[in-house]
Phi, psi and omega in degrees: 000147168217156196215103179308160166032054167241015145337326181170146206055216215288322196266349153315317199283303208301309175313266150357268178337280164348292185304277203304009167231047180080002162317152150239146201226100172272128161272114199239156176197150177291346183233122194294305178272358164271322152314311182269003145291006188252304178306341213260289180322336178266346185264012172271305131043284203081033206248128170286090181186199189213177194240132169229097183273131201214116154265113191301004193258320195267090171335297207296304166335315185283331183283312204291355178264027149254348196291299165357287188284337157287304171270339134354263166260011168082047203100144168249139179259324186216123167266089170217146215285059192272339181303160191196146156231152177231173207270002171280348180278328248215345193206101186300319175289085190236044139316166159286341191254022193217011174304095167312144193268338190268353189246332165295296213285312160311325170285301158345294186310309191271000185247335184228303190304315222283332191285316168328300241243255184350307177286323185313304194271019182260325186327281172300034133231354162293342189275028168240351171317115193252355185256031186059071159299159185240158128240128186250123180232146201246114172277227171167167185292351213257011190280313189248331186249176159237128147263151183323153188021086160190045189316303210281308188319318192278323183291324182260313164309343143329305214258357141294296185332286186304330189293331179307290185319293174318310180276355156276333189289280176003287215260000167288351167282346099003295162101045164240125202272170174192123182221168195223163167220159207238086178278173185262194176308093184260153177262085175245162187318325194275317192298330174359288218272359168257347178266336195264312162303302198297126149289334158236120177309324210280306180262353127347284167308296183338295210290318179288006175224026196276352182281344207252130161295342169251101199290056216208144132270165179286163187262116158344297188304317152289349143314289164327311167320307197297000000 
C-alpha cells in the first residue's frame, strides 16, 4: 500500500492502520521527518513498512516512488490518494479575486494532477496485482458544496470526485477498483492551523462541525478504519 501525505493526519492514521492490519505500507510526504515519524509508528505497530520522500509537484518523483515501492515489495496493491493542501495553508489572499495564480496553481498540482499522475504510474503494477487492486482516493464535502475563501480547494475536490468515477469506468476492465470518500472536518494539522488562524475560535468550530450529525470533529483514526 502507499499512501501520499502520511506525514501527518488521515494519512498517518491510515498508514499505521494498514501496517497493523498486516499491510506493508510505504509512506510518502515532501516533509521527510515527519514521514519517517510515521514510519517510526508503523513499525511500533508491529507494522512493515518505508518512507519514500516525493514532492507530489514532481512527475518524476511520483514515478520513482511506484518504481520504489515495487521494487521493495514485489509489488503495488493498493494506492492511496490522500495527500491535499488548501489555500489558506499557503496564503492570506484566498478570495477568488485576489487569489495569487502561483498558489491556484500549487493547489491544483497537488490535489487533482498529482492523484492523475500517481494512478497513471501504479497503474502497471496494480494490473499485476492478484490482491483486488485499489485506488483510494480522499475527495471532500468541499466536492459538492463551497466554502468561503476556498475557490481553488472546492474546484480540485470537485474535480476528484470525476477523476475518481472516470478512472474506474478506465481501469475496471483490469479488474481494478477506484473509489473515492468525502469526510466533513477531521481534526488534522491543516483544519488545526485553520481554527488557530480565527480570532475568535468558537464559531469557526460551530460552523465546521455544525453540519455534522455527530457534533465533533472527526478523528484521523476513523478515517483510517474506513
Amino acid at each position: 500500500c502507499i499512501v501520499t501525505g502520511a506525514g501527518s493526519g488521515m494519512g498517518r492514521a491510515s498508514a499505521i492502520e494498514m501496517a497493523a492490519q498486516g499491510a506493508r505500507a510505504v509512506a510518502t510526504d515532501v516533509n521527510e521527518a515527519a514521514g519517517r515519524e510515521t514510519l517510526s509508528s508503523i513499525e511500533d505497530a508491529k507494522g512493515e513498512g518505508d518512507f519514500f520522500a516525493c514532492d507530489l509537484r514532481n512527475p518524476e518523483a511520483i514515478r520513482k516512488l511506484m518504481d520504489f515501492t515495487a521494487q521493495r515489495f514485489g509489488g503495488i496493491d493498493v494506492l492511496h490518494n490522500n495527500a491535499a493542501v488548501h489555500e489558506t495553508d499557503l496564503t492570506e489572499h484566498t478570495s477568488i479575486e485576489d487569489l495569487p495564480d502561483e498558489i491556484w496553481d500549487m493547489v491544483y498540482e497537488i490535489n487533482l494532477k498529482a492523484i492523475w499522475l500517481a494512478t497513471k504510474y501504479a497503474v502497471p503494477f496494480l494490473k499485476q496485482s492478484t490482491r483486488g487492486p485499489a485506488i483510494v482516493n480522499v475527495a471532500s464535502t468541499g466536492s459538492f458544496v463551497s466554502f468561503p475563501q476556498a475557490g481553488a480547494y472546492c474546484a480540485t475536490k470537485g474535480g476528484v470526485l470525476m477523476l475518481t468515477k472516470a478512472t474506474a469506468t478506465d481501469l475496471a476492465k483490469y479488474g481494478i477498483r477506484c473509489n473515492c470518500y468525502c469526510p466533513g472536518a477531521v481534526d488534522t494539522p491543516m483544519v488545526q492551523k485553520y481554527i488557530d488562524a480565527a480570532a475568535d475560535k468558537d464559531p469557526i468550530m460551530s460552523r465546521l462541525s455544525g453540519a455534522h450529525l455527530i457534533p465533533r470533529l472527526g478523528r484521523p483514526e476513523e478515517i483510517a478504519k474506513l
